[in-house]
mmCIF file with all atom_site columns, C-alpha atoms and ligand atoms in Angstrom:
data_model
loop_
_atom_site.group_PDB
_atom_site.id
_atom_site.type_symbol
_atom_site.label_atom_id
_atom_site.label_alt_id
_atom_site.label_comp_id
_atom_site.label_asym_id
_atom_site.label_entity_id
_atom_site.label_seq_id
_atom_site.pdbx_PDB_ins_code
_atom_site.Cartn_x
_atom_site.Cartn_y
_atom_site.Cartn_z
_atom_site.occupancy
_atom_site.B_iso_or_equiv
_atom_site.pdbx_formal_charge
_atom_site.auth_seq_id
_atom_site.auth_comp_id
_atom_site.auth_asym_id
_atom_site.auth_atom_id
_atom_site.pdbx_PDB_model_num
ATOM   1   C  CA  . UNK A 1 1   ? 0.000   0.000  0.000   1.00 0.00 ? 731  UNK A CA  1
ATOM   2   C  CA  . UNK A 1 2   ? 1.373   3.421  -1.241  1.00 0.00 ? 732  UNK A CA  1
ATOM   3   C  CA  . UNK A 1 3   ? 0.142   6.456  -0.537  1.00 0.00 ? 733  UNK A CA  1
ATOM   4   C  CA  . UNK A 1 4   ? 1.717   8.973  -3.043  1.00 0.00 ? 734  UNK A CA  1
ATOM   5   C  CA  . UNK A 1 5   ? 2.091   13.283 -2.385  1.00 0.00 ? 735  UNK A CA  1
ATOM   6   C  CA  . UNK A 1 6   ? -1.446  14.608 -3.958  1.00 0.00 ? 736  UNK A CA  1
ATOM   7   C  CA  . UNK A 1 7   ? 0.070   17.710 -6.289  1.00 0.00 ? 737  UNK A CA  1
ATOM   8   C  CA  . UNK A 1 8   ? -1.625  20.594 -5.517  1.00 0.00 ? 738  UNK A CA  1
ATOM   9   C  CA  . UNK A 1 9   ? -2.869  24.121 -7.748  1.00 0.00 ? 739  UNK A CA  1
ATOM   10  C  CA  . UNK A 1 10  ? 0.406   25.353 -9.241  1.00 0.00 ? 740  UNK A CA  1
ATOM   11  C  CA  . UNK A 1 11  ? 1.686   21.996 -10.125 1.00 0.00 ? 741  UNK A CA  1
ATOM   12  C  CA  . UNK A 1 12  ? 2.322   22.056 -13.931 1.00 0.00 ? 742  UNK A CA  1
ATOM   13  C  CA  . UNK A 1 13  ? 1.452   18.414 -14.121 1.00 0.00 ? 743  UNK A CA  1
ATOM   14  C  CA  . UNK A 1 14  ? -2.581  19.368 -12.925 1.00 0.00 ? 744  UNK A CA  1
ATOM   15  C  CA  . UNK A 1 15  ? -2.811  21.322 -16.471 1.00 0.00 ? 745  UNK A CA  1
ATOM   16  C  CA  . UNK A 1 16  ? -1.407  18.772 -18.899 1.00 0.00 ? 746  UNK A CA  1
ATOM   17  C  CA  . UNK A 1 17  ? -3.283  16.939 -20.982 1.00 0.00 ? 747  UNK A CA  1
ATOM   18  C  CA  . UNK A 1 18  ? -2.611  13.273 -19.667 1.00 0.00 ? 748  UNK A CA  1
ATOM   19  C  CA  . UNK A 1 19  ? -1.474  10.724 -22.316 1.00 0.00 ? 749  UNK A CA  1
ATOM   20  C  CA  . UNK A 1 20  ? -3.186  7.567  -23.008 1.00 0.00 ? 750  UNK A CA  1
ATOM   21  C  CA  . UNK A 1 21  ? -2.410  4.132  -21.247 1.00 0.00 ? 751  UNK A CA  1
ATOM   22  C  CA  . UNK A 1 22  ? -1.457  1.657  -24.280 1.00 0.00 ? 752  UNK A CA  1
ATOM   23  C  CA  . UNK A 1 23  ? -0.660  -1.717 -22.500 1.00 0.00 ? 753  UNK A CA  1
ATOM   24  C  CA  . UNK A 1 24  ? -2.213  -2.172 -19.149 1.00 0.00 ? 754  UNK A CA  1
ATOM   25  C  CA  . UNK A 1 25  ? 1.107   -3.534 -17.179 1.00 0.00 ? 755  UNK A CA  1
ATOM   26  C  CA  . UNK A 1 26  ? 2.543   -3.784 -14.004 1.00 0.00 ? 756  UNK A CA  1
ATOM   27  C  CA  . UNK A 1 27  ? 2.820   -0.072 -13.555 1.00 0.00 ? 757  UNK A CA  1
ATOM   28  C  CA  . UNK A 1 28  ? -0.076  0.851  -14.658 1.00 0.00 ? 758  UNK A CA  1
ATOM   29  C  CA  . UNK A 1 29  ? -1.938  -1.746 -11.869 1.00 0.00 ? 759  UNK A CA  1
ATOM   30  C  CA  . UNK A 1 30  ? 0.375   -0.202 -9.512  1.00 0.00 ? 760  UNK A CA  1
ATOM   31  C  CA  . UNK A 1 31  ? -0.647  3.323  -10.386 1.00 0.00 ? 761  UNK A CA  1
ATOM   32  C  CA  . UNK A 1 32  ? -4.285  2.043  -9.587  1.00 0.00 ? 762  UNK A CA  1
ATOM   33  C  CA  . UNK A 1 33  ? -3.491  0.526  -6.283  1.00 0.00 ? 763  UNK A CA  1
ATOM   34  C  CA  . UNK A 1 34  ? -1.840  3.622  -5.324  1.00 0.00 ? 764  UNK A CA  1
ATOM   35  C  CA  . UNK A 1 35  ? -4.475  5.750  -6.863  1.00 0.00 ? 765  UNK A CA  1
ATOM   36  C  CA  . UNK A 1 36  ? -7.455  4.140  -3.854  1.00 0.00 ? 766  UNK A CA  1
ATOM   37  C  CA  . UNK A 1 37  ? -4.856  4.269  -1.462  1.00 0.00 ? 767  UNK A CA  1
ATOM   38  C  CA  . UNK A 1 38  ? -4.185  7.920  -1.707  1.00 0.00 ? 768  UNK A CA  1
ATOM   39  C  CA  . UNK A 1 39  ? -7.621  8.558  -2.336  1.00 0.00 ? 769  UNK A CA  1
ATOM   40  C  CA  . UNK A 1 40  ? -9.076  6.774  0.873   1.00 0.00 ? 770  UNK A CA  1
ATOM   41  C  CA  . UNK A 1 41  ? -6.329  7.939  2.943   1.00 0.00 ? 771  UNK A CA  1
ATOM   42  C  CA  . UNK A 1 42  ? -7.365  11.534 1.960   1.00 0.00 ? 772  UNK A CA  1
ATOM   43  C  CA  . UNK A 1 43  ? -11.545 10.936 2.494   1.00 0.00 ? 773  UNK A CA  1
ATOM   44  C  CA  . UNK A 1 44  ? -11.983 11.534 -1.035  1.00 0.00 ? 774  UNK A CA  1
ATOM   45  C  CA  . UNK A 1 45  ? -14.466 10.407 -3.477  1.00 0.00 ? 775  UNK A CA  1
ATOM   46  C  CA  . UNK A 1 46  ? -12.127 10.563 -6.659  1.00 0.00 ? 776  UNK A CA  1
ATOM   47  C  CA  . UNK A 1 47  ? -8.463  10.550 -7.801  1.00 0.00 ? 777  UNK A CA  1
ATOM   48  C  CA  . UNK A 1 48  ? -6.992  11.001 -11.032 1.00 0.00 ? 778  UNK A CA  1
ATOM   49  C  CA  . UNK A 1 49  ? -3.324  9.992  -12.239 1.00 0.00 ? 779  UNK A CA  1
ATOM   50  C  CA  . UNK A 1 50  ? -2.074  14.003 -12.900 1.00 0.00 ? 780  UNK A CA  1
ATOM   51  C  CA  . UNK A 1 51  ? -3.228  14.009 -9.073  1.00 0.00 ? 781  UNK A CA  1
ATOM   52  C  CA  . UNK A 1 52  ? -0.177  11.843 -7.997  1.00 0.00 ? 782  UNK A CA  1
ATOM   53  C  CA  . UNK A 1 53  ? 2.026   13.585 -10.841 1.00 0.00 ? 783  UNK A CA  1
ATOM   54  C  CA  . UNK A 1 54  ? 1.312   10.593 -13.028 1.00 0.00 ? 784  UNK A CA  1
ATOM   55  C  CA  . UNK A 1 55  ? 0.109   12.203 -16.689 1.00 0.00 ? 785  UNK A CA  1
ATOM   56  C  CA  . UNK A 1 56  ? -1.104  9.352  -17.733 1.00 0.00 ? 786  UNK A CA  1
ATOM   57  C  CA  . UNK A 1 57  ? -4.689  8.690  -18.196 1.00 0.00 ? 787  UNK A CA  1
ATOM   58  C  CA  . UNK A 1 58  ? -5.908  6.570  -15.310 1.00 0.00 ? 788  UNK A CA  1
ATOM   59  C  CA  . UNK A 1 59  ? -8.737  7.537  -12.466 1.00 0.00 ? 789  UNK A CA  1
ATOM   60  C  CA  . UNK A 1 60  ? -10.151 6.020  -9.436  1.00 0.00 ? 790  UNK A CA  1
ATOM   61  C  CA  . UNK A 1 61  ? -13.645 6.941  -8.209  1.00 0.00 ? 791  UNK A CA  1
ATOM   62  C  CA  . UNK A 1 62  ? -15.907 5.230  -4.959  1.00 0.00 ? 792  UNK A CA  1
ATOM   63  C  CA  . UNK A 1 63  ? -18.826 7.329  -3.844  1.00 0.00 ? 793  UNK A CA  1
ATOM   64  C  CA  . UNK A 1 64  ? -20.171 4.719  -1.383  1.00 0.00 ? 794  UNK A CA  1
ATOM   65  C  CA  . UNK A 1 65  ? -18.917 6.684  1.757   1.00 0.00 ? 795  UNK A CA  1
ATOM   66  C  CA  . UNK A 1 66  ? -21.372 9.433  0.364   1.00 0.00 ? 796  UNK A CA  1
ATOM   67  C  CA  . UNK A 1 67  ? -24.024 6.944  -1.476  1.00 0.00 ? 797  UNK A CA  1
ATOM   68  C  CA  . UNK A 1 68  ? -26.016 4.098  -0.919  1.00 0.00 ? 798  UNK A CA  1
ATOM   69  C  CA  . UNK A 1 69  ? -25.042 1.015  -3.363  1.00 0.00 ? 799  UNK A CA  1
ATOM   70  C  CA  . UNK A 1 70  ? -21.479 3.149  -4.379  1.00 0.00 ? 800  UNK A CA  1
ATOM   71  C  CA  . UNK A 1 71  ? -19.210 0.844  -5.717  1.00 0.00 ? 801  UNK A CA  1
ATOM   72  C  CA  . UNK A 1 72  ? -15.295 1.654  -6.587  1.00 0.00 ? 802  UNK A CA  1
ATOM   73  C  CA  . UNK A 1 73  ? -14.420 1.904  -10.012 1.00 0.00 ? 803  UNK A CA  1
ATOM   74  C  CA  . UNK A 1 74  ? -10.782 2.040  -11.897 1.00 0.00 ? 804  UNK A CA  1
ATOM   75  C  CA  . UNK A 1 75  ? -10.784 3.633  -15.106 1.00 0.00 ? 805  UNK A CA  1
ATOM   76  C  CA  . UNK A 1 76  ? -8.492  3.660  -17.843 1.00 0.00 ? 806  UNK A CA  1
ATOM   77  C  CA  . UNK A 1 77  ? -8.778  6.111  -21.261 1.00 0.00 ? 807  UNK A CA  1
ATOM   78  C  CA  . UNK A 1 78  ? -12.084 6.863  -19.862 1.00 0.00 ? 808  UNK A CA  1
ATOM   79  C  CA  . UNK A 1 79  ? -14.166 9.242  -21.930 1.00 0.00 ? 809  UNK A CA  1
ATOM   80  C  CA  . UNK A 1 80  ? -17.413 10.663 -21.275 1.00 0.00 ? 810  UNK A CA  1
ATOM   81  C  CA  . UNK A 1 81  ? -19.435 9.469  -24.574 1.00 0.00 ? 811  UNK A CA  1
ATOM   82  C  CA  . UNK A 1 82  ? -22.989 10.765 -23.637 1.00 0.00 ? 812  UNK A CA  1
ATOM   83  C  CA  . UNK A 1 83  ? -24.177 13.577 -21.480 1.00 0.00 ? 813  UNK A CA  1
ATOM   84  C  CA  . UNK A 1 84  ? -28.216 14.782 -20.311 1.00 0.00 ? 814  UNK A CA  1
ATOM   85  C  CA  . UNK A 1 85  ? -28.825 18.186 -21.077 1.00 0.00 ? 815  UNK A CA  1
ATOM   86  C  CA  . UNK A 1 86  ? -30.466 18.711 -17.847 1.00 0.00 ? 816  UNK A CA  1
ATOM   87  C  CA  . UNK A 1 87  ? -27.995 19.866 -15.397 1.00 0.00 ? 817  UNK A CA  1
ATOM   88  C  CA  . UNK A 1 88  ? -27.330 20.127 -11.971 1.00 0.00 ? 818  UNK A CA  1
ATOM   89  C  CA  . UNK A 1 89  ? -25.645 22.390 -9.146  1.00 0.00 ? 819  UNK A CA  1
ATOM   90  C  CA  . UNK A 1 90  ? -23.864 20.885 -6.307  1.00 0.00 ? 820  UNK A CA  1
ATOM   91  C  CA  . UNK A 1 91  ? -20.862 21.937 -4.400  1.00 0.00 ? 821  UNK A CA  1
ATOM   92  C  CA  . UNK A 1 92  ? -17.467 20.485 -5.523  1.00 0.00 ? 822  UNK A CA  1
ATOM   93  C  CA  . UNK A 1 93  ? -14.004 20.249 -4.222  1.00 0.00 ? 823  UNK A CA  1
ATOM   94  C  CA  . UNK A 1 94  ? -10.698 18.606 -4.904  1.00 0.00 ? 824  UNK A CA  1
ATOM   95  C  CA  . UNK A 1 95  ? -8.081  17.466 -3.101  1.00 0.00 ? 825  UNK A CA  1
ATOM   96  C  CA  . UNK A 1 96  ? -5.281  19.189 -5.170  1.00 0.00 ? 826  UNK A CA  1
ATOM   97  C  CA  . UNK A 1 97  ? -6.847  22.811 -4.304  1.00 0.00 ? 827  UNK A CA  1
ATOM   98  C  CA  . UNK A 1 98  ? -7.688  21.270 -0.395  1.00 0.00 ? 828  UNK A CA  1
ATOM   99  C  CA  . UNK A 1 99  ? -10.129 23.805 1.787   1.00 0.00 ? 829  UNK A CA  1
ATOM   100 C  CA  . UNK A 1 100 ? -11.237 25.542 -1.748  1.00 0.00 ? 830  UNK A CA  1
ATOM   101 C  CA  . UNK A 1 101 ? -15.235 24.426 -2.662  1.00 0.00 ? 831  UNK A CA  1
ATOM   102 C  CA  . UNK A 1 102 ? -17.906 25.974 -4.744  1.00 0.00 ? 832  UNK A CA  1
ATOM   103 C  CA  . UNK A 1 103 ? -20.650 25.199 -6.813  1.00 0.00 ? 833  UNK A CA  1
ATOM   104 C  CA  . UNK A 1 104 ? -20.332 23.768 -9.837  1.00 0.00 ? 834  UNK A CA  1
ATOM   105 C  CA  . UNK A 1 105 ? -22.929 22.873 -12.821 1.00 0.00 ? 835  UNK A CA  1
ATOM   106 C  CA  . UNK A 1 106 ? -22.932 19.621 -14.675 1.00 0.00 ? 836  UNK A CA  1
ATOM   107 C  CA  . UNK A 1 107 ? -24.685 17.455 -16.872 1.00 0.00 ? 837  UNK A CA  1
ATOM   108 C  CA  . UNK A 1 108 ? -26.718 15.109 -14.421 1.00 0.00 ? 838  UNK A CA  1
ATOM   109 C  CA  . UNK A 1 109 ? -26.235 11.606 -15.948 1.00 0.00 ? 839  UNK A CA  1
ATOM   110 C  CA  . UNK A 1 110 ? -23.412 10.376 -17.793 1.00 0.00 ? 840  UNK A CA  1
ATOM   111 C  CA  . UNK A 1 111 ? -22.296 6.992  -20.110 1.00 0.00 ? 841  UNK A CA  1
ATOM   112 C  CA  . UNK A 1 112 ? -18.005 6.768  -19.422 1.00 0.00 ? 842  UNK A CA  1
ATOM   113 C  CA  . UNK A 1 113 ? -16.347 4.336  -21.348 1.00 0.00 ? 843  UNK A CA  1
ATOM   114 C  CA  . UNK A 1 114 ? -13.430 3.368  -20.639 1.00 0.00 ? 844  UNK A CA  1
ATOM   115 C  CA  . UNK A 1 115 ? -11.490 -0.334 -19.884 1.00 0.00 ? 845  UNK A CA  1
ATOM   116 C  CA  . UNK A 1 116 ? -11.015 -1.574 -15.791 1.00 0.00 ? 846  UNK A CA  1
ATOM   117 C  CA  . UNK A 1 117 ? -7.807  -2.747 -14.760 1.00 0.00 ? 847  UNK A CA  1
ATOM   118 C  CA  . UNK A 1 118 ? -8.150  -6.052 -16.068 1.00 0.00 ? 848  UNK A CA  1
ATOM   119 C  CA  . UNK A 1 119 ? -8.461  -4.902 -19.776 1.00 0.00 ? 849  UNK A CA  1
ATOM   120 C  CA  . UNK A 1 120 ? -12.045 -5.361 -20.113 1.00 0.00 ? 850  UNK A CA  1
ATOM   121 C  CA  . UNK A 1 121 ? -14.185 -2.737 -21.908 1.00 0.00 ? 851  UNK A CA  1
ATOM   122 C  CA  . UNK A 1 122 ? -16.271 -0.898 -19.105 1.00 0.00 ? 852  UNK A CA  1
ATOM   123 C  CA  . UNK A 1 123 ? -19.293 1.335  -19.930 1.00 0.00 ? 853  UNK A CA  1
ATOM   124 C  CA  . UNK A 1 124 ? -20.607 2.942  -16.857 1.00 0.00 ? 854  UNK A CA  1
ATOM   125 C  CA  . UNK A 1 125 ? -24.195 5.055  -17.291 1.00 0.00 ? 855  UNK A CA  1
ATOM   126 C  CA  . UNK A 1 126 ? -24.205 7.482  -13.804 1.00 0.00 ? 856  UNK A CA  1
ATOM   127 C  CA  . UNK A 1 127 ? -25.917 9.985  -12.215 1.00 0.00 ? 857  UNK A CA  1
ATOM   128 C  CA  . UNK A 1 128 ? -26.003 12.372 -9.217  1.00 0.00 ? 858  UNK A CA  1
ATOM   129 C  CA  . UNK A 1 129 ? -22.464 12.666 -7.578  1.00 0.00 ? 859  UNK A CA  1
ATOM   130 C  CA  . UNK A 1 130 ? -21.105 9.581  -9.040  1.00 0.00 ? 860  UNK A CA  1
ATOM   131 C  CA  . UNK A 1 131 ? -21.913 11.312 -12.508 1.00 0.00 ? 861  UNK A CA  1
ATOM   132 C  CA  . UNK A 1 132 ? -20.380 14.799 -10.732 1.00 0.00 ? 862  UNK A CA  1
ATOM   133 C  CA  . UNK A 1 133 ? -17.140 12.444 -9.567  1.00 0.00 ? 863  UNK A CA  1
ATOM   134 C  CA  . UNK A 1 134 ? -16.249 10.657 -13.050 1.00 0.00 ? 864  UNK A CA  1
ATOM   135 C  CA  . UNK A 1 135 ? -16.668 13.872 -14.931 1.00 0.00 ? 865  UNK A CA  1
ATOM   136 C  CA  . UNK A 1 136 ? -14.968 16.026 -12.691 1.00 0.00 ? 866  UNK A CA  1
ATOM   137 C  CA  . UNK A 1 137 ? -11.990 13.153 -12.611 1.00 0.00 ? 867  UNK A CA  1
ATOM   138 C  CA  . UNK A 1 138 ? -11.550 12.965 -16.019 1.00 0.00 ? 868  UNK A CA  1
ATOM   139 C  CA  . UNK A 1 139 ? -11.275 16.643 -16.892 1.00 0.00 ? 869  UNK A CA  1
ATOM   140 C  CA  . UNK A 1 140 ? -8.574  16.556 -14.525 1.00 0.00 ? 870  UNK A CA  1
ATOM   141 C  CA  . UNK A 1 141 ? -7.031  14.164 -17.926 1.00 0.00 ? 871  UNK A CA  1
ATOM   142 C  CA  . UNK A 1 142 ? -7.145  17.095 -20.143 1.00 0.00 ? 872  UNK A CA  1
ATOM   143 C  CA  . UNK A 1 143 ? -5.825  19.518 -17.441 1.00 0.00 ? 873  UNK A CA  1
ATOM   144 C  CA  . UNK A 1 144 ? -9.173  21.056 -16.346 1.00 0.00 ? 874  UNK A CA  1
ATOM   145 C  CA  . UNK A 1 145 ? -10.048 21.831 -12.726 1.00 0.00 ? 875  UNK A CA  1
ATOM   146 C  CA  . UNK A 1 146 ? -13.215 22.685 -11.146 1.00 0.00 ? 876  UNK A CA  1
ATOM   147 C  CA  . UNK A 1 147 ? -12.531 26.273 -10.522 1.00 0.00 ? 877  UNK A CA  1
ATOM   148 C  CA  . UNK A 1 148 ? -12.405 26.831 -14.681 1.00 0.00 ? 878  UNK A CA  1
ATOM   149 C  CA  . UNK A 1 149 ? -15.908 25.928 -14.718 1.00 0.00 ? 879  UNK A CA  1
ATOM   150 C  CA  . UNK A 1 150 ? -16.719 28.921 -12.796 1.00 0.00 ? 880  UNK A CA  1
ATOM   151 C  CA  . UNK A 1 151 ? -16.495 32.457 -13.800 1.00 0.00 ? 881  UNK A CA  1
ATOM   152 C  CA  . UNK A 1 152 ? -13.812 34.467 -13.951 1.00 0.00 ? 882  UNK A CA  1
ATOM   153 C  CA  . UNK A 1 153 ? -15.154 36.382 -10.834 1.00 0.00 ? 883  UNK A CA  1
ATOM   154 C  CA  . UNK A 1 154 ? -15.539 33.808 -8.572  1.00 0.00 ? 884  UNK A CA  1
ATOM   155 C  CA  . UNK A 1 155 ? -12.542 31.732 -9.851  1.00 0.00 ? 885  UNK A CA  1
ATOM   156 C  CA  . UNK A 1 156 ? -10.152 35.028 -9.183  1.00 0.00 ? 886  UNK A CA  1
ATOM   157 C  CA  . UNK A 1 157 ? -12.240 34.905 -5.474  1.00 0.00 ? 887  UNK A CA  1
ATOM   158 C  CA  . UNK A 1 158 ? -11.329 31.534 -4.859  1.00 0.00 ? 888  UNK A CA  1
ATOM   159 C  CA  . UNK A 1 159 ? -7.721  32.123 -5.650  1.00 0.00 ? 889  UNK A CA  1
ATOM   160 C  CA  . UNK A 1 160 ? -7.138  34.727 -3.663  1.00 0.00 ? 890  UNK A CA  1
ATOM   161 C  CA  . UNK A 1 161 ? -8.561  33.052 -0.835  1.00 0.00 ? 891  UNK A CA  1
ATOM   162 C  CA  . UNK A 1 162 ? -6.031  30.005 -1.593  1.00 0.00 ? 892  UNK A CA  1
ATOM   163 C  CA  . UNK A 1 163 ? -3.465  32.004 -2.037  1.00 0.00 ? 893  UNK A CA  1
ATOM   164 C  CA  . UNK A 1 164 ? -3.832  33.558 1.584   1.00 0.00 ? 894  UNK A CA  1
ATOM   165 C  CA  . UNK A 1 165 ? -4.717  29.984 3.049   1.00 0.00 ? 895  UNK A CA  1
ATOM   166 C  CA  . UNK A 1 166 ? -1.383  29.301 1.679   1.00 0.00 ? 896  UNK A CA  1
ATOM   167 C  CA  . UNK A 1 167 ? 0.797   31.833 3.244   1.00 0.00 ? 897  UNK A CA  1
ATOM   168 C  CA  . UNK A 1 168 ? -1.165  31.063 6.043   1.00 0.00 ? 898  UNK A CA  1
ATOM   169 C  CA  . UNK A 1 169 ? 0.257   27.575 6.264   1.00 0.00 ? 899  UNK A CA  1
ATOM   170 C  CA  . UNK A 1 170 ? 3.629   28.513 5.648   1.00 0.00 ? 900  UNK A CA  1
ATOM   171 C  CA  . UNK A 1 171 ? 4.091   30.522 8.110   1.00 0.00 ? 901  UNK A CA  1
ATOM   172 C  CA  . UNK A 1 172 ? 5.879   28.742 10.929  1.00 0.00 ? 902  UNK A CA  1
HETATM 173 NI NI1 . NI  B 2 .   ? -10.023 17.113 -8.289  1.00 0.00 ? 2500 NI  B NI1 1
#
């Protein structure tokens, strides 16, 4: 059991665009192991790859310590291949931008594709936050974080009040 340094806001590696996994090896199982491990350890309900300064395209997700019937899910290439065009608002945060939250809109319900661990293909249709988790995990694959999806008012808000949180902590 590894649990790997989450990067946080400022980290170059949180705005790449993660590269695809080609064979599904040793590493790659590792980087999924590692990937719940960090994630539980932290309380959180998602983890991508870039998170642990891994570009590669690879998220973890288990709402069941929020949800009823939650189950974990690994993820690799995953791509969000339908979306409803109702949407909803809920409050979001991440563990790379920790004590930051706001609300966020998104499309409701979900289909992901994507293959699990063991190679097989893996279609997932979601809703509610498990639909809020995968979606929010996998823009962190093309370098997007939840903060972009707010406006440029509230975004420049939050990061001033991470900024200060920061100089907070650093101060001895
Ligand atoms: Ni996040």
């Amino acid at each position: 059991m590894t649990v790997r340094a989450v990067a946080t806001l400022g980290a170059p590696v949180l705005r790449e665009e993660a590269a695809p996994v080609g064979e599904i090896d040793d590493e790659v199982h590792r980087l999924v192991e590692d990937l719940f491990d960090t994630m539980y350890a932290a309380r959180g309900v998602g983890l991508a790859a870039p998170q642990v300064g891994v570009s590669r395209r690879v998220l973890v997700v288990d709402v069941s310590s929020e949800e009823e019937g939650g189950e974990a899910h690994a993820l690799i290439n995953p791509e969000v291949t339908a979306a409803s065009r109702r949407t909803v608002k809920e409050v979001e945060g991440c563990l790379s931008i920790p004590g930051i939250e706001d609300t966020v809109a998104r499309p409701l319900r979900v289909a992901v594709t994507g293959r699990a661990p063991s190679g097989e293909p893996v279609r997932i249709e979601a809703e509610g936050l498990l639909a809020r988790a995968l979606q929010h995990e996998i823009d962190h694959l093309d370098g997007i974080l939840f903060i972009d999806h707010l406006s440029a008012f509230k975004r420049g808000l939050l990061l001033k009040k991470w900024r200060r949180k920061q100089a907070e902590d650093a101060e001895p």
